[in-house]
Amino acid sequence: MQVLHDAPLAPLTTFRLGGPATRLVTAETDAEVIAAVRDADDSATPLLVVGGGSNLVIGDKGFEGTALRIATRGVELRGTTLELAAGEVWSDAVARTVEAGLAGIECLAGIPGSAGATPIQNVGAYGQEVSSTITEVVAYDRHAGETVTLANEDCAFSYRHSRFKADPDRYVVLRVRFELEDAGGLSAPVKYAETARALGVEAGDRVPLAEARETVLKLRTGKGMVLDPEDHDTWSAGSFFTNPILTDEQYAVFHARVRERLGDGVEPPAYPAGKGRTKTSAAWLIDKAGFTKGYGTGPARISTKHTLALTNRGGATTEDLLTLAREVVAGVREAFGVTLVNEPVTVGVSL
């Protein structure tokens, strides 16, 4: 277990932003993770758990306490059952399941970060969410002081949310177990319209697994959503805002605002999100509110490839990023009466 003091955290995040931690512990085994958590809890020291850093916005003052970097490794594939250590690189794990001919997470290719973060955020993209394939999450319960195993139904998964995200100070994810599908080398049924169009198939069709993965990687790369150290459009947390889910009443008000601002012939994106609820597109809202690709003049700007990504153009501070984010939130609220919610976790700061 490596321990550093006054350690910079910015290099551990995809934004490359944030001040130092009082203490940075890197744990390479589950036992080391648990020992570091217990040490922090026993001494009443604030604890920040860091995986791949792809969903973190850390304040410029840094973190006063112990930052725990989970660097555990371990991939076990038995038939269609997959178990990943929390520190495993997620994109590598997806590639491995595709090579093994197993379907279920192939459309989650290219998402940065670690396996342990996926249940926390209920990571999803291009028609797939990890909640559809996760069977169990093994975690250290800080309240009980013991390792527990939570079944899928106990994780309270919903859109970009879970029990772990709702109670961030209780659980530290150690391992994640998935049940995948052997469809003879074919993908799960393609659900996302953009993916289906890119593949040249209809929604519900299956395609070769490698083709599905490569297509998603191309789509993500075109939007700056695949990490590239040389491309500042990828110095981001991916989608900075979640897609708003509106009640029928809220949607009616929103729809009226759209027509008032853009004209009677304009229809906003609308997707069913459960009884009495409709999901619309945050990217569409941002663009139609006037925040187009590349918006901004400072070191933090909207990506030139995708309006949903806020980026560090180099030399930005976290405050630069938050200033831009607040401007976008205020602009969308003024234009359409919808309040965007940030997807990344904020540490020491807030919108």
Short mmCIF file of C-alpha atoms in Angstrom, two decimals:
data_model
loop_
_atom_site.label_atom_id
_atom_site.label_comp_id
_atom_site.label_asym_id
_atom_site.label_seq_id
_atom_site.Cartn_x
_atom_site.Cartn_y
_atom_site.Cartn_z
CA MET A 1 0.00 0.00 0.00
CA GLN A 2 1.52 3.30 -1.13
CA VAL A 3 1.02 6.43 0.98
CA LEU A 4 1.81 9.97 -0.22
CA HIS A 5 1.29 13.28 1.57
CA ASP A 6 0.10 16.56 0.01
CA ALA A 7 -0.44 14.55 -3.16
CA PRO A 8 -1.87 16.11 -6.35
CA LEU A 9 -5.25 14.70 -7.37
CA ALA A 10 -5.63 16.42 -10.75
CA PRO A 11 -3.57 13.74 -12.58
CA LEU A 12 -5.97 11.09 -11.26
CA THR A 13 -9.00 12.72 -12.93
CA THR A 14 -9.98 12.91 -16.59
CA PHE A 15 -10.57 16.65 -16.17
CA ARG A 16 -6.98 17.12 -14.91
CA LEU A 17 -8.43 19.49 -12.34
CA GLY A 18 -8.41 19.81 -8.54
CA GLY A 19 -6.04 20.54 -5.69
CA PRO A 20 -4.06 18.09 -3.56
CA ALA A 21 -5.15 15.61 -0.92
CA THR A 22 -3.69 15.73 2.56
CA ARG A 23 -2.93 12.04 2.16
CA LEU A 24 -3.20 9.73 -0.85
CA VAL A 25 -3.35 5.98 -0.29
CA THR A 26 -3.13 3.57 -3.21
CA ALA A 27 -4.59 0.14 -2.38
CA GLU A 28 -3.94 -2.89 -4.59
CA THR A 29 -5.94 -5.56 -2.73
CA ASP A 30 -9.38 -5.70 -1.13
CA ALA A 31 -7.71 -6.13 2.25
CA GLU A 32 -5.70 -2.94 1.71
CA VAL A 33 -8.85 -1.06 0.66
CA ILE A 34 -10.67 -2.17 3.82
CA ALA A 35 -7.67 -1.35 6.03
CA ALA A 36 -7.43 2.17 4.59
CA VAL A 37 -11.16 2.78 5.03
CA ARG A 38 -11.11 1.51 8.62
CA ASP A 39 -8.08 3.65 9.41
CA ALA A 40 -9.85 6.76 8.14
CA ASP A 41 -13.08 5.92 9.94
CA ASP A 42 -11.36 5.09 13.23
CA SER A 43 -9.56 8.44 13.19
CA ALA A 44 -12.62 10.38 11.97
CA THR A 45 -10.65 11.44 8.87
CA PRO A 46 -12.66 12.50 5.79
CA LEU A 47 -12.37 9.89 3.03
CA LEU A 48 -12.52 10.32 -0.73
CA VAL A 49 -12.60 7.14 -2.84
CA VAL A 50 -11.01 7.51 -6.28
CA GLY A 51 -11.27 4.96 -9.06
CA GLY A 52 -10.60 6.02 -12.65
CA GLY A 53 -11.37 9.66 -11.86
CA SER A 54 -13.71 9.97 -14.84
CA ASN A 55 -16.68 11.18 -12.81
CA LEU A 56 -15.02 13.57 -10.37
CA VAL A 57 -14.91 17.34 -10.10
CA ILE A 58 -12.48 18.22 -7.30
CA GLY A 59 -12.24 21.75 -5.95
CA ASP A 60 -9.13 23.84 -6.47
CA LYS A 61 -8.37 23.70 -2.73
CA GLY A 62 -8.18 19.94 -2.94
CA PHE A 63 -9.30 17.50 -0.27
CA GLU A 64 -8.50 17.72 3.43
CA GLY A 65 -8.39 14.09 4.38
CA THR A 66 -7.45 10.72 2.91
CA ALA A 67 -7.96 10.09 -0.79
CA LEU A 68 -8.10 6.33 -1.39
CA ARG A 69 -7.15 5.28 -4.90
CA ILE A 70 -8.48 1.80 -5.61
CA ALA A 71 -6.02 -0.03 -7.85
CA THR A 72 -7.19 -3.60 -7.28
CA ARG A 73 -7.02 -6.03 -10.18
CA GLY A 74 -8.83 -9.24 -11.00
CA VAL A 75 -11.00 -10.58 -13.81
CA GLU A 76 -12.77 -13.93 -13.45
CA LEU A 77 -14.90 -15.28 -16.27
CA ARG A 78 -16.81 -18.52 -15.64
CA GLY A 79 -19.20 -19.39 -18.44
CA THR A 80 -21.43 -16.34 -18.75
CA THR A 81 -20.60 -15.02 -15.27
CA LEU A 82 -18.10 -12.19 -14.98
CA GLU A 83 -16.51 -10.87 -11.77
CA LEU A 84 -14.41 -7.71 -11.79
CA ALA A 85 -12.28 -6.19 -9.08
CA ALA A 86 -13.26 -2.57 -8.48
CA GLY A 87 -9.97 -1.23 -9.83
CA GLU A 88 -10.17 -2.97 -13.19
CA VAL A 89 -10.23 -0.63 -16.20
CA TRP A 90 -13.80 -0.75 -17.46
CA SER A 91 -13.09 -0.36 -21.18
CA ASP A 92 -10.59 -3.24 -21.03
CA ALA A 93 -13.16 -5.45 -19.30
CA VAL A 94 -15.72 -4.71 -22.03
CA ALA A 95 -13.20 -5.63 -24.72
CA ARG A 96 -12.48 -8.90 -22.92
CA THR A 97 -16.17 -9.91 -22.83
CA VAL A 98 -16.49 -9.18 -26.54
CA GLU A 99 -13.47 -11.35 -27.26
CA ALA A 100 -15.08 -14.09 -25.17
CA GLY A 101 -18.25 -13.86 -27.29
CA LEU A 102 -20.49 -12.64 -24.47
CA ALA A 103 -23.20 -10.01 -24.90
CA GLY A 104 -24.62 -7.47 -22.49
CA ILE A 105 -22.08 -4.67 -22.05
CA GLU A 106 -20.63 -4.30 -25.56
CA CYS A 107 -22.35 -0.93 -26.10
CA LEU A 108 -20.62 0.40 -22.97
CA ALA A 109 -17.27 0.29 -24.77
CA GLY A 110 -14.96 3.26 -24.45
CA ILE A 111 -16.45 4.57 -21.22
CA PRO A 112 -13.52 5.72 -19.06
CA GLY A 113 -13.13 4.80 -15.43
CA SER A 114 -13.03 1.72 -13.27
CA ALA A 115 -15.36 -1.25 -12.86
CA GLY A 116 -16.15 -0.33 -9.26
CA ALA A 117 -17.68 2.97 -10.33
CA THR A 118 -20.18 1.40 -12.74
CA PRO A 119 -22.83 0.33 -10.18
CA ILE A 120 -22.56 3.62 -8.29
CA GLN A 121 -23.60 5.67 -11.32
CA ASN A 122 -25.54 2.85 -13.00
CA VAL A 123 -23.36 3.59 -15.99
CA GLY A 124 -25.20 3.49 -19.28
CA ALA A 125 -24.86 4.47 -22.92
CA TYR A 126 -26.23 3.56 -26.34
CA GLY A 127 -29.17 1.61 -24.98
CA GLN A 128 -27.40 -0.40 -22.28
CA GLU A 129 -27.05 0.08 -18.51
CA VAL A 130 -24.97 -2.00 -16.13
CA SER A 131 -28.04 -2.57 -13.95
CA SER A 132 -29.34 -4.92 -16.66
CA THR A 133 -26.42 -7.34 -16.20
CA ILE A 134 -25.15 -6.79 -12.64
CA THR A 135 -26.18 -9.64 -10.34
CA GLU A 136 -24.25 -8.72 -7.19
CA VAL A 137 -22.03 -6.00 -5.78
CA VAL A 138 -19.53 -6.85 -3.06
CA ALA A 139 -18.82 -3.83 -0.88
CA TYR A 140 -17.38 -2.81 2.45
CA ASP A 141 -20.18 -1.44 4.63
CA ARG A 142 -18.64 1.33 6.72
CA HIS A 143 -21.65 1.51 9.04
CA ALA A 144 -21.61 -2.21 9.86
CA GLY A 145 -17.83 -2.54 9.65
CA GLU A 146 -18.02 -5.63 7.45
CA THR A 147 -18.01 -6.84 3.85
CA VAL A 148 -21.48 -7.35 2.40
CA THR A 149 -22.91 -8.70 -0.84
CA LEU A 150 -25.85 -6.81 -2.32
CA ALA A 151 -28.08 -8.45 -4.90
CA ASN A 152 -29.22 -6.43 -7.91
CA GLU A 153 -32.61 -5.69 -6.36
CA ASP A 154 -30.92 -4.32 -3.23
CA CYS A 155 -28.88 -1.80 -5.22
CA ALA A 156 -31.90 0.47 -5.97
CA PHE A 157 -30.78 1.13 -9.52
CA SER A 158 -32.44 3.90 -11.51
CA TYR A 159 -31.35 6.33 -14.22
CA ARG A 160 -27.72 7.23 -13.39
CA HIS A 161 -28.41 6.48 -9.76
CA SER A 162 -28.16 3.72 -7.17
CA ARG A 163 -28.14 2.97 -3.47
CA PHE A 164 -24.40 3.63 -3.48
CA LYS A 165 -24.78 7.09 -4.96
CA ALA A 166 -27.68 7.92 -2.63
CA ASP A 167 -25.56 7.05 0.44
CA PRO A 168 -21.98 7.81 -0.67
CA ASP A 169 -20.46 7.61 2.80
CA ARG A 170 -21.63 4.08 3.53
CA TYR A 171 -20.38 1.64 0.89
CA VAL A 172 -17.00 1.15 -0.78
CA VAL A 173 -17.36 -1.14 -3.79
CA LEU A 174 -14.85 -4.01 -3.88
CA ARG A 175 -16.13 -6.32 -6.62
CA VAL A 176 -18.90 -6.38 -9.21
CA ARG A 177 -20.51 -9.52 -10.65
CA PHE A 178 -22.34 -9.67 -13.98
CA GLU A 179 -24.42 -12.24 -15.83
CA LEU A 180 -23.88 -11.95 -19.57
CA GLU A 181 -25.40 -13.75 -22.54
CA ASP A 182 -23.95 -16.23 -25.00
CA ALA A 183 -25.80 -15.37 -28.20
CA GLY A 184 -23.47 -17.19 -30.53
CA GLY A 185 -21.15 -14.25 -31.02
CA LEU A 186 -23.96 -11.76 -31.52
CA SER A 187 -24.73 -8.65 -29.51
CA ALA A 188 -27.70 -8.04 -27.29
CA PRO A 189 -30.64 -6.61 -29.27
CA VAL A 190 -29.68 -3.10 -30.42
CA LYS A 191 -31.92 -0.60 -28.59
CA TYR A 192 -30.49 2.83 -29.33
CA ALA A 193 -31.65 4.48 -32.55
CA GLU A 194 -28.31 6.16 -33.30
CA THR A 195 -26.47 2.87 -32.89
CA ALA A 196 -28.96 1.05 -35.12
CA ARG A 197 -28.57 3.70 -37.84
CA ALA A 198 -24.78 3.51 -37.66
CA LEU A 199 -24.94 -0.28 -37.92
CA GLY A 200 -27.50 -0.18 -40.72
CA VAL A 201 -29.98 -2.38 -38.83
CA GLU A 202 -33.37 -2.03 -37.18
CA ALA A 203 -33.88 -1.58 -33.46
CA GLY A 204 -34.11 -5.02 -31.87
CA ASP A 205 -31.70 -6.64 -34.31
CA ARG A 206 -28.52 -8.35 -33.20
CA VAL A 207 -25.12 -7.83 -34.85
CA PRO A 208 -21.68 -9.38 -34.39
CA LEU A 209 -20.30 -8.34 -31.00
CA ALA A 210 -17.08 -6.85 -32.37
CA GLU A 211 -19.05 -4.79 -34.87
CA ALA A 212 -21.28 -3.40 -32.12
CA ARG A 213 -18.28 -2.48 -29.97
CA GLU A 214 -16.35 -0.86 -32.82
CA THR A 215 -19.39 1.12 -33.93
CA VAL A 216 -19.94 2.49 -30.43
CA LEU A 217 -16.24 3.39 -30.14
CA LYS A 218 -16.46 5.32 -33.42
CA LEU A 219 -19.58 7.15 -32.25
CA ARG A 220 -17.97 8.02 -28.93
CA THR A 221 -14.72 9.12 -30.56
CA GLY A 222 -16.65 11.42 -32.89
CA LYS A 223 -18.12 13.10 -29.81
CA GLY A 224 -14.81 13.35 -27.95
CA MET A 225 -15.97 10.74 -25.44
CA VAL A 226 -12.95 8.41 -25.70
CA LEU A 227 -9.93 9.55 -23.71
CA ASP A 228 -7.02 10.89 -25.73
CA PRO A 229 -4.23 12.75 -23.86
CA GLU A 230 -3.52 14.81 -26.97
CA ASP A 231 -7.13 15.91 -27.52
CA HIS A 232 -8.48 18.50 -25.11
CA ASP A 233 -12.01 17.68 -26.22
CA THR A 234 -11.61 14.50 -24.17
CA TRP A 235 -10.37 16.28 -21.03
CA SER A 236 -13.83 16.02 -19.55
CA ALA A 237 -16.12 13.83 -17.49
CA GLY A 238 -18.06 12.75 -20.55
CA SER A 239 -21.66 13.87 -20.24
CA PHE A 240 -21.63 16.65 -17.65
CA PHE A 241 -25.42 16.76 -17.23
CA THR A 242 -28.02 14.01 -16.99
CA ASN A 243 -30.98 13.95 -19.35
CA PRO A 244 -33.93 15.56 -17.52
CA ILE A 245 -36.88 13.34 -16.64
CA LEU A 246 -40.09 15.37 -16.44
CA THR A 247 -43.55 14.63 -15.11
CA ASP A 248 -46.45 15.03 -17.53
CA GLU A 249 -47.21 18.43 -16.04
CA GLN A 250 -43.60 19.56 -16.25
CA TYR A 251 -43.32 18.30 -19.80
CA ALA A 252 -46.42 20.22 -20.88
CA VAL A 253 -44.93 23.45 -19.50
CA PHE A 254 -41.59 22.67 -21.13
CA HIS A 255 -43.26 21.89 -24.47
CA ALA A 256 -45.05 25.23 -24.41
CA ARG A 257 -41.75 27.01 -23.73
CA VAL A 258 -40.15 25.22 -26.69
CA ARG A 259 -42.92 26.37 -29.05
CA GLU A 260 -42.79 29.89 -27.67
CA ARG A 261 -39.03 30.11 -28.19
CA LEU A 262 -38.48 28.02 -31.31
CA GLY A 263 -41.82 27.96 -33.13
CA ASP A 264 -44.81 25.66 -33.42
CA GLY A 265 -43.08 23.25 -35.78
CA VAL A 266 -40.28 22.31 -33.37
CA GLU A 267 -40.65 19.15 -31.32
CA PRO A 268 -38.11 18.44 -28.54
CA PRO A 269 -36.68 14.94 -28.09
CA ALA A 270 -39.04 12.85 -25.95
CA TYR A 271 -38.60 9.31 -24.66
CA PRO A 272 -40.84 7.30 -22.31
CA ALA A 273 -39.35 7.16 -18.80
CA GLY A 274 -42.00 5.30 -16.85
CA LYS A 275 -45.62 6.02 -16.12
CA GLY A 276 -46.36 9.73 -16.28
CA ARG A 277 -42.75 10.63 -17.06
CA THR A 278 -40.83 11.70 -20.16
CA LYS A 279 -37.09 11.99 -20.68
CA THR A 280 -35.71 14.72 -22.90
CA SER A 281 -32.20 15.47 -24.14
CA ALA A 282 -29.82 17.65 -22.13
CA ALA A 283 -27.60 18.08 -25.20
CA TRP A 284 -30.57 19.38 -27.22
CA LEU A 285 -31.54 21.80 -24.45
CA ILE A 286 -28.01 23.15 -24.17
CA ASP A 287 -27.68 23.66 -27.92
CA LYS A 288 -31.11 25.28 -28.35
CA ALA A 289 -30.42 27.61 -25.41
CA GLY A 290 -27.50 29.01 -27.38
CA PHE A 291 -24.57 27.03 -26.00
CA THR A 292 -23.26 25.47 -29.19
CA LYS A 293 -20.23 23.24 -29.71
CA GLY A 294 -17.03 25.03 -28.75
CA TYR A 295 -18.87 27.66 -26.71
CA GLY A 296 -16.67 29.73 -24.42
CA THR A 297 -13.56 31.87 -24.62
CA GLY A 298 -11.67 30.79 -21.52
CA PRO A 299 -9.71 27.67 -20.60
CA ALA A 300 -12.94 25.78 -19.85
CA ARG A 301 -15.28 25.42 -22.82
CA ILE A 302 -17.98 23.20 -24.27
CA SER A 303 -16.48 20.47 -26.41
CA THR A 304 -16.17 21.19 -30.12
CA LYS A 305 -17.60 17.72 -30.75
CA HIS A 306 -20.52 17.45 -28.28
CA THR A 307 -22.52 20.03 -26.35
CA LEU A 308 -22.94 17.74 -23.36
CA ALA A 309 -19.22 17.67 -22.55
CA LEU A 310 -17.54 20.51 -20.67
CA THR A 311 -13.80 20.46 -21.21
CA ASN A 312 -10.50 21.69 -19.82
CA ARG A 313 -8.65 23.24 -22.75
CA GLY A 314 -5.44 23.23 -20.69
CA GLY A 315 -4.65 25.52 -17.81
CA ALA A 316 -8.23 25.64 -16.53
CA THR A 317 -9.15 25.64 -12.86
CA THR A 318 -12.11 23.91 -11.32
CA GLU A 319 -13.67 27.33 -10.75
CA ASP A 320 -13.36 28.04 -14.49
CA LEU A 321 -15.25 24.83 -15.16
CA LEU A 322 -17.96 25.56 -12.60
CA THR A 323 -18.44 29.09 -13.92
CA LEU A 324 -19.16 27.64 -17.35
CA ALA A 325 -21.44 24.95 -15.91
CA ARG A 326 -23.45 27.51 -13.94
CA GLU A 327 -23.82 29.67 -17.04
CA VAL A 328 -25.21 26.70 -18.97
CA VAL A 329 -27.60 25.72 -16.18
CA ALA A 330 -28.90 29.28 -15.85
CA GLY A 331 -29.27 29.67 -19.62
CA VAL A 332 -31.23 26.45 -20.06
CA ARG A 333 -33.46 27.27 -17.10
CA GLU A 334 -34.20 30.72 -18.48
CA ALA A 335 -34.90 29.40 -21.97
CA PHE A 336 -36.94 26.32 -21.17
CA GLY A 337 -37.74 26.25 -17.45
CA VAL A 338 -35.75 23.03 -16.97
CA THR A 339 -32.94 22.76 -14.42
CA LEU A 340 -30.04 20.59 -15.49
CA VAL A 341 -28.36 18.34 -12.91
CA ASN A 342 -24.66 17.57 -13.01
CA GLU A 343 -23.70 13.94 -13.54
CA PRO A 344 -20.14 14.01 -12.10
CA VAL A 345 -19.61 13.89 -8.34
CA THR A 346 -18.38 17.19 -6.90
CA VAL A 347 -15.82 17.28 -4.09
CA GLY A 348 -15.49 20.44 -2.03
CA VAL A 349 -17.52 22.43 -4.56
CA SER A 350 -21.04 22.57 -5.96
CA LEU A 351 -22.97 24.17 -8.79
#
